[in-house]
Short mmCIF file of C-alpha atoms in Angstrom, two decimals:
data_model
loop_
_atom_site.label_atom_id
_atom_site.label_comp_id
_atom_site.label_asym_id
_atom_site.label_seq_id
_atom_site.Cartn_x
_atom_site.Cartn_y
_atom_site.Cartn_z
CA MET A 1398 104.34 94.65 83.04
CA GLN A 1399 104.75 93.81 86.78
CA ASN A 1400 101.09 92.99 86.87
CA SER A 1401 101.84 90.03 84.50
CA VAL A 1402 104.85 88.71 86.59
CA PRO A 1403 102.84 85.94 88.19
CA ALA A 1404 101.40 84.74 84.86
CA ILE A 1405 104.82 84.86 83.09
CA THR A 1406 106.56 83.10 85.95
CA PHE A 1407 103.82 80.33 85.80
CA ILE A 1408 104.37 79.94 82.00
CA MET A 1409 108.21 79.69 82.28
CA ALA A 1410 108.04 77.39 85.21
CA SER A 1411 105.67 75.11 83.41
CA THR A 1412 107.67 75.25 80.23
CA LEU A 1413 110.94 74.47 82.06
CA ARG A 1414 109.19 71.86 84.27
CA GLU A 1415 110.39 73.48 87.37
CA HIS A 1416 107.50 72.37 89.51
CA ALA A 1417 109.29 72.81 92.76
CA GLY A 1418 110.40 76.26 92.04
CA LEU A 1419 106.83 76.93 90.69
CA ASP A 1420 105.13 76.12 94.16
CA MET A 1421 107.73 78.22 95.84
CA GLY A 1422 107.73 81.06 93.31
CA LEU A 1423 104.01 81.56 93.20
CA CYS A 1424 103.78 81.35 97.10
CA LEU A 1425 106.39 84.17 97.32
CA LEU A 1426 104.65 86.32 94.79
CA LEU A 1427 101.37 85.82 96.44
CA GLY A 1428 102.84 86.64 99.89
CA HIS A 1429 104.30 89.78 98.43
CA CYS A 1430 100.95 90.85 97.01
CA LEU A 1431 99.26 90.07 100.15
CA SER A 1432 101.70 91.79 102.33
CA TRP A 1433 101.67 94.90 100.26
CA ALA A 1434 97.80 95.06 100.17
CA GLY A 1435 97.59 94.19 103.90
CA TRP A 1436 100.13 97.02 104.56
CA MET A 1437 97.90 99.60 102.86
CA VAL A 1438 94.71 98.35 104.45
CA LEU A 1439 96.23 98.35 108.06
CA GLN A 1440 97.61 101.87 107.71
CA ALA A 1441 94.12 103.29 107.86
CA PRO A 1442 93.26 102.21 111.35
CA VAL A 1443 96.91 102.66 112.52
CA SER A 1444 97.11 106.18 111.26
CA LYS A 1445 93.81 107.11 113.10
CA LYS A 1446 95.12 105.76 116.47
CA TYR A 1447 98.79 106.99 115.82
CA PRO A 1448 98.66 110.00 113.55
CA ALA A 1449 102.38 110.91 113.81
CA LYS A 1450 103.30 110.00 110.27
CA LEU A 1451 106.98 110.65 110.63
CA SER A 1452 107.59 108.29 113.51
CA LEU A 1453 105.24 105.76 111.90
CA THR A 1454 107.31 105.76 108.72
CA SER A 1455 110.44 105.47 110.83
CA PHE A 1456 109.13 102.41 112.58
CA THR A 1457 107.99 100.88 109.26
CA CYS A 1458 111.59 101.40 107.78
CA PHE A 1459 113.27 100.16 110.95
CA PHE A 1460 111.41 96.89 111.19
CA GLY A 1461 111.59 96.43 107.37
CA LEU A 1462 115.47 96.78 107.74
CA ILE A 1463 115.60 94.13 110.41
CA GLN A 1464 113.59 91.73 108.20
CA PHE A 1465 115.77 92.35 105.27
CA LEU A 1466 119.00 91.82 107.28
CA VAL A 1467 117.63 88.50 108.65
CA ILE A 1468 116.66 87.33 105.26
CA ALA A 1469 119.93 88.44 103.72
CA ALA A 1470 121.89 86.74 106.38
CA PHE A 1471 120.35 83.33 105.39
CA THR A 1472 120.34 83.94 101.57
CA GLU A 1473 123.71 85.76 100.96
CA ARG A 1474 126.66 84.39 102.76
CA ASP A 1475 129.37 85.69 100.53
CA PRO A 1476 131.03 88.63 102.38
CA LYS A 1477 132.13 90.22 99.08
CA HIS A 1478 128.47 90.88 98.08
CA TRP A 1479 128.01 92.91 101.28
CA LYS A 1480 130.73 95.40 100.38
CA ILE A 1481 130.01 98.64 98.63
CA GLN A 1482 131.91 98.67 95.40
CA SER A 1483 131.51 102.14 93.88
CA ALA A 1484 129.99 105.56 94.52
CA GLU A 1485 127.01 104.76 92.24
CA GLU A 1486 126.02 102.07 94.75
CA ILE A 1487 126.16 104.65 97.56
CA TYR A 1488 123.91 107.00 95.62
CA LEU A 1489 121.48 104.04 94.86
CA ILE A 1490 121.41 103.24 98.59
CA LEU A 1491 120.78 106.82 99.63
CA TYR A 1492 118.00 107.15 96.97
CA ALA A 1493 116.44 103.92 98.00
CA GLY A 1494 116.49 104.82 101.66
CA ILE A 1495 115.49 108.56 101.47
CA ILE A 1496 113.20 108.72 98.47
CA SER A 1497 111.77 105.25 97.82
CA SER A 1498 111.35 104.40 101.47
CA GLY A 1499 111.33 107.39 103.71
CA ILE A 1500 109.47 110.04 101.56
CA VAL A 1501 107.34 107.58 99.62
CA LEU A 1502 106.20 105.69 102.80
CA SER A 1503 105.29 108.96 104.50
CA LEU A 1504 103.36 110.25 101.60
CA GLN A 1505 101.46 106.94 101.18
CA THR A 1506 100.62 106.93 104.88
CA TRP A 1507 99.30 110.51 104.61
CA CYS A 1508 97.28 109.61 101.51
CA ILE A 1509 95.81 106.44 103.14
CA GLN A 1510 94.82 108.69 106.18
CA LYS A 1511 93.09 111.18 103.94
CA GLY A 1512 91.56 108.95 101.15
CA GLY A 1513 91.77 105.35 102.31
CA PRO A 1514 93.79 102.32 101.10
CA VAL A 1515 91.71 101.72 97.90
CA TYR A 1516 92.37 105.33 96.93
CA VAL A 1517 96.18 104.75 97.23
CA ALA A 1518 96.19 101.33 95.52
CA THR A 1519 94.35 102.94 92.52
CA PHE A 1520 97.49 104.95 91.74
CA GLN A 1521 99.76 101.92 91.61
CA PRO A 1522 99.52 101.52 87.76
CA VAL A 1523 100.55 105.11 87.21
CA GLN A 1524 104.12 104.18 88.12
CA THR A 1525 104.27 102.28 84.78
CA VAL A 1526 103.45 105.51 82.99
CA LEU A 1527 106.00 107.43 85.04
CA VAL A 1528 108.77 104.87 84.35
CA ALA A 1529 108.18 105.06 80.73
CA VAL A 1530 108.35 108.96 80.68
CA MET A 1531 111.42 108.97 82.90
CA ALA A 1532 113.14 106.38 80.69
CA LEU A 1533 112.30 108.48 77.65
CA ILE A 1534 113.77 111.67 79.28
CA VAL A 1535 116.84 110.21 81.27
CA LEU A 1536 117.76 107.11 79.15
CA GLY A 1537 116.50 108.25 75.76
CA ASP A 1538 114.31 105.08 75.31
CA GLN A 1539 111.69 105.14 72.67
CA LEU A 1540 108.00 105.19 73.23
CA TYR A 1541 105.95 102.95 71.02
CA SER A 1542 102.31 103.37 70.09
CA GLY A 1543 101.29 100.40 72.22
CA GLY A 1544 102.95 101.95 75.32
CA ILE A 1545 101.35 105.25 74.65
CA LEU A 1546 97.93 103.67 74.24
CA GLY A 1547 98.45 101.58 77.39
CA GLY A 1548 99.43 104.83 79.38
CA LEU A 1549 96.39 106.60 78.01
CA LEU A 1550 94.08 103.75 79.10
CA ILE A 1551 95.74 103.69 82.59
CA MET A 1552 95.07 107.39 82.90
CA VAL A 1553 91.48 107.13 81.79
CA GLY A 1554 90.85 104.19 84.13
CA LEU A 1555 92.33 106.19 86.94
CA TYR A 1556 90.20 109.22 86.17
CA LEU A 1557 87.11 106.94 86.15
CA VAL A 1558 87.90 105.48 89.45
CA LEU A 1559 88.52 108.99 91.01
CA TRP A 1560 85.35 110.31 89.27
CA GLY A 1561 83.28 107.35 90.75
CA LYS A 1562 84.61 107.97 94.25
CA ASN A 1563 83.83 111.70 94.08
CA GLU A 1564 80.36 110.81 92.90
CA GLU A 1565 79.91 108.25 95.69
CA LYS A 1566 80.88 110.92 98.23
CA ARG A 1567 78.63 113.64 96.64
CA ILE A 1568 75.52 111.14 96.85
CA VAL A 1569 76.42 110.22 100.46
CA ASN A 1570 76.76 113.88 101.45
CA GLN A 1571 73.62 114.66 99.71
CA HIS A 1572 71.70 111.84 101.43
CA ASN A 1573 73.00 113.01 104.85
CA THR A 1574 71.98 116.58 104.08
CA GLU A 1575 68.53 115.47 103.12
CA GLU A 1576 68.27 113.32 106.30
CA THR A 1577 69.42 116.28 108.46
CA THR A 1578 66.85 118.68 106.76
CA LEU A 1579 64.13 116.12 107.18
CA THR A 1580 64.97 115.75 110.92
CA LYS A 1581 65.10 119.40 111.45
CA ASN A 1582 61.74 119.79 109.67
CA LEU A 1583 60.24 116.99 111.82
CA LEU A 1584 61.57 118.54 115.09
CA ALA A 1585 60.27 122.01 114.15
CA SER A 1586 56.79 120.65 113.19
CA ASN A 1587 56.71 118.67 116.52
CA SER A 1588 57.61 121.80 118.50
CA LYS A 1589 54.92 123.83 116.70
CA GLU A 1590 52.34 121.16 117.48
CA GLU A 1591 53.38 120.99 121.12
CA ALA A 1592 53.22 124.85 121.18
CA SER A 1593 49.69 124.90 119.70
CA ALA A 1594 48.53 122.11 121.97
CA GLY A 1595 49.86 124.11 124.97
CA ALA A 1596 48.21 127.24 123.69
CA GLU A 1597 44.84 125.37 123.43
CA ASN A 1598 45.11 123.94 126.92
CA CYS A 1599 45.59 127.40 128.37
#
């Protein structure tokens, strides 16, 4: 459903006639999408020049923390909201910091280094399927036929994208192999012609 957030936001804002909040909301959503896509695209050249994934992830998290603190200082000025109220909040903070940020960012950086940004972006819709399965197991939510059908379509789409990328790689490798073989054959025939011409001159 998160893919439909911009459309739903637009409809709700238009219905409520919140035109000022609509310019602002769409700009923030667009900025979020552009920032996330730009991060994935920029990881490919950065990981080639700086292949230390652990420290790269640490730098990403550190500068992200600074940005969040600056934004929070302007948007949340009530000191009560800055205090940790329960143990669940501590677990949530640890999970978000260790799993959602640290491990996920390092794995995404590694995947971008291996397969490219488009390969990683292709897997984004899979989180919808995983959330539905985890909600079924952990929270006991029900799965409906529409959700199951949507999950199957997402998996089929992902398989088709991966199959297409593998076919593209296979065709490129086959083309390179044919060019290499042709070059070797041309060099071999040229060397034979030069050898025969040298023998005739002798």
